[in-house]
PDB file of C-alpha atoms in Angstrom:
ATOM      1  CA  UNK A   1      -0.002   0.036  -0.051  1.00 65.00           C
ATOM      2  CA  UNK A   2       1.263   3.444  -0.944  1.00 83.00           C
ATOM      3  CA  UNK A   3       1.406   6.159   1.650  1.00 95.00           C
ATOM      4  CA  UNK A   4      -1.405   8.549   2.716  1.00 98.00           C
ATOM      5  CA  UNK A   5      -1.656  12.001   1.128  1.00 98.00           C
ATOM      6  CA  UNK A   6      -3.724  14.758   2.753  1.00 98.00           C
ATOM      7  CA  UNK A   7      -5.483  16.976   0.293  1.00 98.00           C
ATOM      8  CA  UNK A   8      -6.789  20.327   1.703  1.00 98.00           C
ATOM      9  CA  UNK A   9      -9.493  21.950  -0.334  1.00 98.00           C
ATOM     10  CA  UNK A  10     -10.020  18.255  -1.307  1.00 98.00           C
ATOM     11  CA  UNK A  11     -13.654  18.666  -2.485  1.00 98.00           C
ATOM     12  CA  UNK A  12     -12.824  21.692  -4.656  1.00 97.00           C
ATOM     13  CA  UNK A  13     -12.354  21.400  -8.409  1.00 97.00           C
ATOM     14  CA  UNK A  14      -8.553  20.792  -8.500  1.00 97.00           C
ATOM     15  CA  UNK A  15      -8.466  19.001  -5.106  1.00 98.00           C
ATOM     16  CA  UNK A  16     -11.153  16.595  -6.139  1.00 98.00           C
ATOM     17  CA  UNK A  17      -9.435  15.797  -9.515  1.00 98.00           C
ATOM     18  CA  UNK A  18      -6.131  15.355  -7.683  1.00 98.00           C
ATOM     19  CA  UNK A  19      -7.772  12.985  -5.242  1.00 98.00           C
ATOM     20  CA  UNK A  20      -9.102  10.829  -8.119  1.00 98.00           C
ATOM     21  CA  UNK A  21      -5.516  10.576  -9.561  1.00 98.00           C
ATOM     22  CA  UNK A  22      -3.918   9.785  -6.305  1.00 98.00           C
ATOM     23  CA  UNK A  23      -6.472   7.040  -5.501  1.00 98.00           C
ATOM     24  CA  UNK A  24      -6.030   5.654  -9.008  1.00 97.00           C
ATOM     25  CA  UNK A  25      -2.253   5.427  -8.262  1.00 96.00           C
ATOM     26  CA  UNK A  26      -2.917   3.507  -5.121  1.00 96.00           C
ATOM     27  CA  UNK A  27      -2.483   6.238  -2.534  1.00 97.00           C
ATOM     28  CA  UNK A  28      -4.688   6.457   0.504  1.00 97.00           C
ATOM     29  CA  UNK A  29      -6.295   9.903   0.479  1.00 98.00           C
ATOM     30  CA  UNK A  30      -7.584  12.025   3.288  1.00 98.00           C
ATOM     31  CA  UNK A  31      -9.651  15.131   2.155  1.00 98.00           C
ATOM     32  CA  UNK A  32      -9.994  18.109   4.405  1.00 98.00           C
ATOM     33  CA  UNK A  33     -12.391  20.837   3.300  1.00 98.00           C
ATOM     34  CA  UNK A  34     -14.650  23.436   5.067  1.00 98.00           C
ATOM     35  CA  UNK A  35     -17.075  23.289   2.177  1.00 97.00           C
ATOM     36  CA  UNK A  36     -17.021  27.064   1.647  1.00 95.00           C
ATOM     37  CA  UNK A  37     -16.647  26.543  -2.073  1.00 93.00           C
ATOM     38  CA  UNK A  38     -17.626  22.977  -2.641  1.00 96.00           C
ATOM     39  CA  UNK A  39     -20.141  20.263  -1.593  1.00 97.00           C
ATOM     40  CA  UNK A  40     -19.910  17.212   0.560  1.00 97.00           C
ATOM     41  CA  UNK A  41     -21.420  14.955  -2.164  1.00 98.00           C
ATOM     42  CA  UNK A  42     -18.174  15.431  -4.122  1.00 98.00           C
ATOM     43  CA  UNK A  43     -16.396  12.907  -1.862  1.00 98.00           C
ATOM     44  CA  UNK A  44     -19.011  10.375  -2.785  1.00 98.00           C
ATOM     45  CA  UNK A  45     -18.494  11.094  -6.439  1.00 98.00           C
ATOM     46  CA  UNK A  46     -14.748  10.618  -6.034  1.00 98.00           C
ATOM     47  CA  UNK A  47     -15.395   7.132  -4.545  1.00 98.00           C
ATOM     48  CA  UNK A  48     -17.801   6.337  -7.466  1.00 98.00           C
ATOM     49  CA  UNK A  49     -15.350   7.351 -10.041  1.00 98.00           C
ATOM     50  CA  UNK A  50     -12.366   5.342  -8.511  1.00 98.00           C
ATOM     51  CA  UNK A  51     -14.067   2.552  -6.655  1.00 98.00           C
ATOM     52  CA  UNK A  52     -11.954   3.453  -3.740  1.00 97.00           C
ATOM     53  CA  UNK A  53     -12.754   4.798  -0.267  1.00 95.00           C
ATOM     54  CA  UNK A  54     -11.803   8.318   0.496  1.00 96.00           C
ATOM     55  CA  UNK A  55     -11.802   9.871   4.009  1.00 97.00           C
ATOM     56  CA  UNK A  56     -13.487  13.301   4.185  1.00 98.00           C
ATOM     57  CA  UNK A  57     -12.956  15.575   7.220  1.00 98.00           C
ATOM     58  CA  UNK A  58     -15.125  18.714   7.234  1.00 98.00           C
ATOM     59  CA  UNK A  59     -13.428  21.535   9.146  1.00 98.00           C
ATOM     60  CA  UNK A  60     -11.393  24.725   8.606  1.00 98.00           C
ATOM     61  CA  UNK A  61      -7.642  24.258   8.573  1.00 98.00           C
ATOM     62  CA  UNK A  62      -7.410  27.650  10.385  1.00 98.00           C
ATOM     63  CA  UNK A  63      -8.399  25.529  13.402  1.00 98.00           C
ATOM     64  CA  UNK A  64      -4.941  24.095  14.247  1.00 98.00           C
ATOM     65  CA  UNK A  65      -6.272  21.856  17.009  1.00 98.00           C
ATOM     66  CA  UNK A  66      -8.537  20.010  14.672  1.00 98.00           C
ATOM     67  CA  UNK A  67      -5.706  19.670  12.129  1.00 98.00           C
ATOM     68  CA  UNK A  68      -3.406  18.359  14.827  1.00 98.00           C
ATOM     69  CA  UNK A  69      -5.961  15.874  16.131  1.00 98.00           C
ATOM     70  CA  UNK A  70      -6.431  14.565  12.616  1.00 98.00           C
ATOM     71  CA  UNK A  71      -2.677  14.168  12.017  1.00 98.00           C
ATOM     72  CA  UNK A  72      -2.166  12.572  15.461  1.00 97.00           C
ATOM     73  CA  UNK A  73      -4.797   9.954  14.733  1.00 96.00           C
ATOM     74  CA  UNK A  74      -3.451   9.008  11.269  1.00 94.00           C
ATOM     75  CA  UNK A  75      -0.386   7.051  10.355  1.00 89.00           C
ATOM     76  CA  UNK A  76       1.737   6.906   7.258  1.00 94.00           C
ATOM     77  CA  UNK A  77       1.054  10.553   6.054  1.00 97.00           C
ATOM     78  CA  UNK A  78       3.855  11.340   3.623  1.00 97.00           C
ATOM     79  CA  UNK A  79       2.582  14.460   1.938  1.00 98.00           C
ATOM     80  CA  UNK A  80       0.112  17.380   2.128  1.00 98.00           C
ATOM     81  CA  UNK A  81      -1.215  18.904  -1.042  1.00 98.00           C
ATOM     82  CA  UNK A  82      -2.631  22.368  -0.011  1.00 98.00           C
ATOM     83  CA  UNK A  83      -5.399  23.643  -2.367  1.00 98.00           C
ATOM     84  CA  UNK A  84      -7.330  25.304   0.505  1.00 97.00           C
ATOM     85  CA  UNK A  85      -7.392  29.049   0.113  1.00 96.00           C
ATOM     86  CA  UNK A  86      -9.630  32.050  -0.660  1.00 96.00           C
ATOM     87  CA  UNK A  87      -9.031  32.631  -4.327  1.00 94.00           C
ATOM     88  CA  UNK A  88     -10.954  35.503  -5.912  1.00 94.00           C
ATOM     89  CA  UNK A  89      -8.715  38.451  -6.895  1.00 96.00           C
ATOM     90  CA  UNK A  90     -11.489  41.022  -6.965  1.00 96.00           C
ATOM     91  CA  UNK A  91     -12.978  39.895  -3.637  1.00 97.00           C
ATOM     92  CA  UNK A  92      -9.525  40.105  -2.031  1.00 98.00           C
ATOM     93  CA  UNK A  93      -9.469  43.744  -2.812  1.00 98.00           C
ATOM     94  CA  UNK A  94     -12.776  44.193  -1.040  1.00 98.00           C
ATOM     95  CA  UNK A  95     -12.019  42.076   2.075  1.00 98.00           C
ATOM     96  CA  UNK A  96      -8.174  41.839   2.255  1.00 98.00           C
ATOM     97  CA  UNK A  97      -7.862  41.020   5.953  1.00 98.00           C
ATOM     98  CA  UNK A  98     -10.018  37.885   5.475  1.00 98.00           C
ATOM     99  CA  UNK A  99      -7.759  36.732   2.655  1.00 98.00           C
ATOM    100  CA  UNK A 100      -4.568  37.400   4.824  1.00 98.00           C
ATOM    101  CA  UNK A 101      -6.115  35.548   7.698  1.00 98.00           C
ATOM    102  CA  UNK A 102      -7.411  32.561   5.896  1.00 98.00           C
ATOM    103  CA  UNK A 103      -4.554  31.934   3.286  1.00 98.00           C
ATOM    104  CA  UNK A 104      -1.680  32.686   5.741  1.00 98.00           C
ATOM    105  CA  UNK A 105      -2.958  31.223   8.917  1.00 98.00           C
ATOM    106  CA  UNK A 106      -3.969  28.050   7.293  1.00 98.00           C
ATOM    107  CA  UNK A 107      -0.588  27.487   5.702  1.00 98.00           C
ATOM    108  CA  UNK A 108       1.134  28.245   9.069  1.00 98.00           C
ATOM    109  CA  UNK A 109      -1.064  25.602  10.724  1.00 98.00           C
ATOM    110  CA  UNK A 110      -0.310  23.058   8.082  1.00 98.00           C
ATOM    111  CA  UNK A 111       3.462  23.634   8.245  1.00 98.00           C
ATOM    112  CA  UNK A 112       3.575  23.731  12.113  1.00 98.00           C
ATOM    113  CA  UNK A 113       1.625  20.446  12.272  1.00 98.00           C
ATOM    114  CA  UNK A 114       3.697  18.903   9.438  1.00 98.00           C
ATOM    115  CA  UNK A 115       6.873  19.787  11.352  1.00 97.00           C
ATOM    116  CA  UNK A 116       5.386  18.433  14.661  1.00 97.00           C
ATOM    117  CA  UNK A 117       4.628  14.978  12.919  1.00 97.00           C
ATOM    118  CA  UNK A 118       7.669  14.878  10.635  1.00 96.00           C
ATOM    119  CA  UNK A 119       5.652  14.865   7.443  1.00 97.00           C
ATOM    120  CA  UNK A 120       8.237  15.363   4.734  1.00 97.00           C
ATOM    121  CA  UNK A 121       6.503  16.717   1.520  1.00 98.00           C
ATOM    122  CA  UNK A 122       4.196  19.591   0.789  1.00 98.00           C
ATOM    123  CA  UNK A 123       2.656  20.757  -2.597  1.00 98.00           C
ATOM    124  CA  UNK A 124       1.457  24.252  -2.391  1.00 98.00           C
ATOM    125  CA  UNK A 125      -1.126  25.745  -4.761  1.00 98.00           C
ATOM    126  CA  UNK A 126       0.294  29.084  -5.542  1.00 97.00           C
ATOM    127  CA  UNK A 127      -0.595  31.328  -8.444  1.00 96.00           C
ATOM    128  CA  UNK A 128       0.860  33.031 -11.485  1.00 94.00           C
ATOM    129  CA  UNK A 129      -0.170  36.226  -9.660  1.00 94.00           C
ATOM    130  CA  UNK A 130       3.141  36.045  -7.920  1.00 95.00           C
ATOM    131  CA  UNK A 131       4.658  37.351 -11.156  1.00 95.00           C
ATOM    132  CA  UNK A 132       2.733  40.632 -10.768  1.00 93.00           C
ATOM    133  CA  UNK A 133       2.478  42.442 -14.112  1.00 92.00           C
ATOM    134  CA  UNK A 134       5.328  40.838 -16.116  1.00 92.00           C
ATOM    135  CA  UNK A 135       7.053  42.833 -18.855  1.00 89.00           C
ATOM    136  CA  UNK A 136       7.855  39.700 -20.871  1.00 91.00           C
ATOM    137  CA  UNK A 137       5.285  36.900 -21.749  1.00 92.00           C
ATOM    138  CA  UNK A 138       4.997  34.133 -21.430  1.00 94.00           C
ATOM    139  CA  UNK A 139       6.176  33.895 -17.773  1.00 93.00           C
ATOM    140  CA  UNK A 140       8.614  31.089 -16.969  1.00 91.00           C
ATOM    141  CA  UNK A 141      10.003  29.831 -13.744  1.00 88.00           C
ATOM    142  CA  UNK A 142      12.898  32.184 -14.284  1.00 91.00           C
ATOM    143  CA  UNK A 143      10.596  35.290 -14.584  1.00 94.00           C
ATOM    144  CA  UNK A 144      11.073  37.731 -11.744  1.00 93.00           C
ATOM    145  CA  UNK A 145       8.685  37.795  -8.859  1.00 94.00           C
ATOM    146  CA  UNK A 146       7.137  41.430  -8.984  1.00 95.00           C
ATOM    147  CA  UNK A 147       4.917  43.342  -6.646  1.00 95.00           C
ATOM    148  CA  UNK A 148       1.531  41.647  -6.374  1.00 95.00           C
ATOM    149  CA  UNK A 149      -1.438  43.511  -7.732  1.00 95.00           C
ATOM    150  CA  UNK A 150      -3.980  42.270  -5.217  1.00 97.00           C
ATOM    151  CA  UNK A 151      -4.157  40.954  -1.629  1.00 98.00           C
ATOM    152  CA  UNK A 152      -4.765  37.529  -3.050  1.00 98.00           C
ATOM    153  CA  UNK A 153      -1.502  37.661  -5.108  1.00 97.00           C
ATOM    154  CA  UNK A 154       0.352  39.039  -2.049  1.00 98.00           C
ATOM    155  CA  UNK A 155      -0.873  36.181   0.167  1.00 98.00           C
ATOM    156  CA  UNK A 156       0.582  33.681  -2.428  1.00 98.00           C
ATOM    157  CA  UNK A 157       3.889  35.549  -2.384  1.00 98.00           C
ATOM    158  CA  UNK A 158       3.967  35.548   1.484  1.00 98.00           C
ATOM    159  CA  UNK A 159       3.063  31.901   1.599  1.00 98.00           C
ATOM    160  CA  UNK A 160       5.818  30.929  -0.830  1.00 98.00           C
ATOM    161  CA  UNK A 161       8.285  32.880   1.362  1.00 98.00           C
ATOM    162  CA  UNK A 162       7.006  31.139   4.411  1.00 98.00           C
ATOM    163  CA  UNK A 163       7.475  27.711   2.902  1.00 98.00           C
ATOM    164  CA  UNK A 164      10.997  28.669   1.633  1.00 97.00           C
ATOM    165  CA  UNK A 165      11.992  29.830   5.084  1.00 98.00           C
ATOM    166  CA  UNK A 166      10.554  26.683   6.678  1.00 98.00           C
ATOM    167  CA  UNK A 167      12.385  24.458   4.263  1.00 96.00           C
ATOM    168  CA  UNK A 168      15.603  26.373   4.973  1.00 97.00           C
ATOM    169  CA  UNK A 169      15.531  25.237   8.634  1.00 96.00           C
ATOM    170  CA  UNK A 170      13.701  21.939   8.193  1.00 94.00           C
ATOM    171  CA  UNK A 171      16.032  20.149   5.782  1.00 90.00           C
ATOM    172  CA  UNK A 172      13.968  16.961   5.891  1.00 94.00           C
ATOM    173  CA  UNK A 173      11.011  18.750   4.269  1.00 97.00           C
ATOM    174  CA  UNK A 174      10.606  19.147   0.487  1.00 98.00           C
ATOM    175  CA  UNK A 175       8.184  21.350  -1.381  1.00 98.00           C
ATOM    176  CA  UNK A 176       6.777  22.169  -4.735  1.00 97.00           C
ATOM    177  CA  UNK A 177       5.129  25.442  -5.459  1.00 97.00           C
ATOM    178  CA  UNK A 178       2.501  25.281  -8.269  1.00 96.00           C
ATOM    179  CA  UNK A 179       2.201  28.556 -10.050  1.00 95.00           C
ATOM    180  CA  UNK A 180      -0.644  28.046 -12.516  1.00 90.00           C
TER     181      UNK A 180
END
């Protein structure tokens, strides 16, 4: 049996499709979602598509104790894929503090609990908004990171910096930052 992967935002569009692929590859999958932008029935649909059981935990990962309790009661977690975040650029301009609180606190909680339980791998759903308004298109991984144009983009830049800083002191952890 392959290791367990925790997918936050697991019933969202990208999270649910990722869960299907992980299950089809033989991984055990734990979904965490607060259902703010998805529905509970999606977990059942994932099971119908794959023919495999998925574990859904409905809570907000800004609640560190609930996250810690889940991780402490689960063995063989080898990775977290974090798709959970507030994601609307325009909305982030209207309610910036909610975006900062949700996107940054949730990542801090994930990293702290991962460190506590020695979980070695994180995949972070970032955004091409970290490139700001690039002068040259298309952007590549070598493109410069420019000033973010929205609170949403700024949260993604801050989260990438947090992950980078955590990796610098926790050499057993590896990360991938997805900038789509």
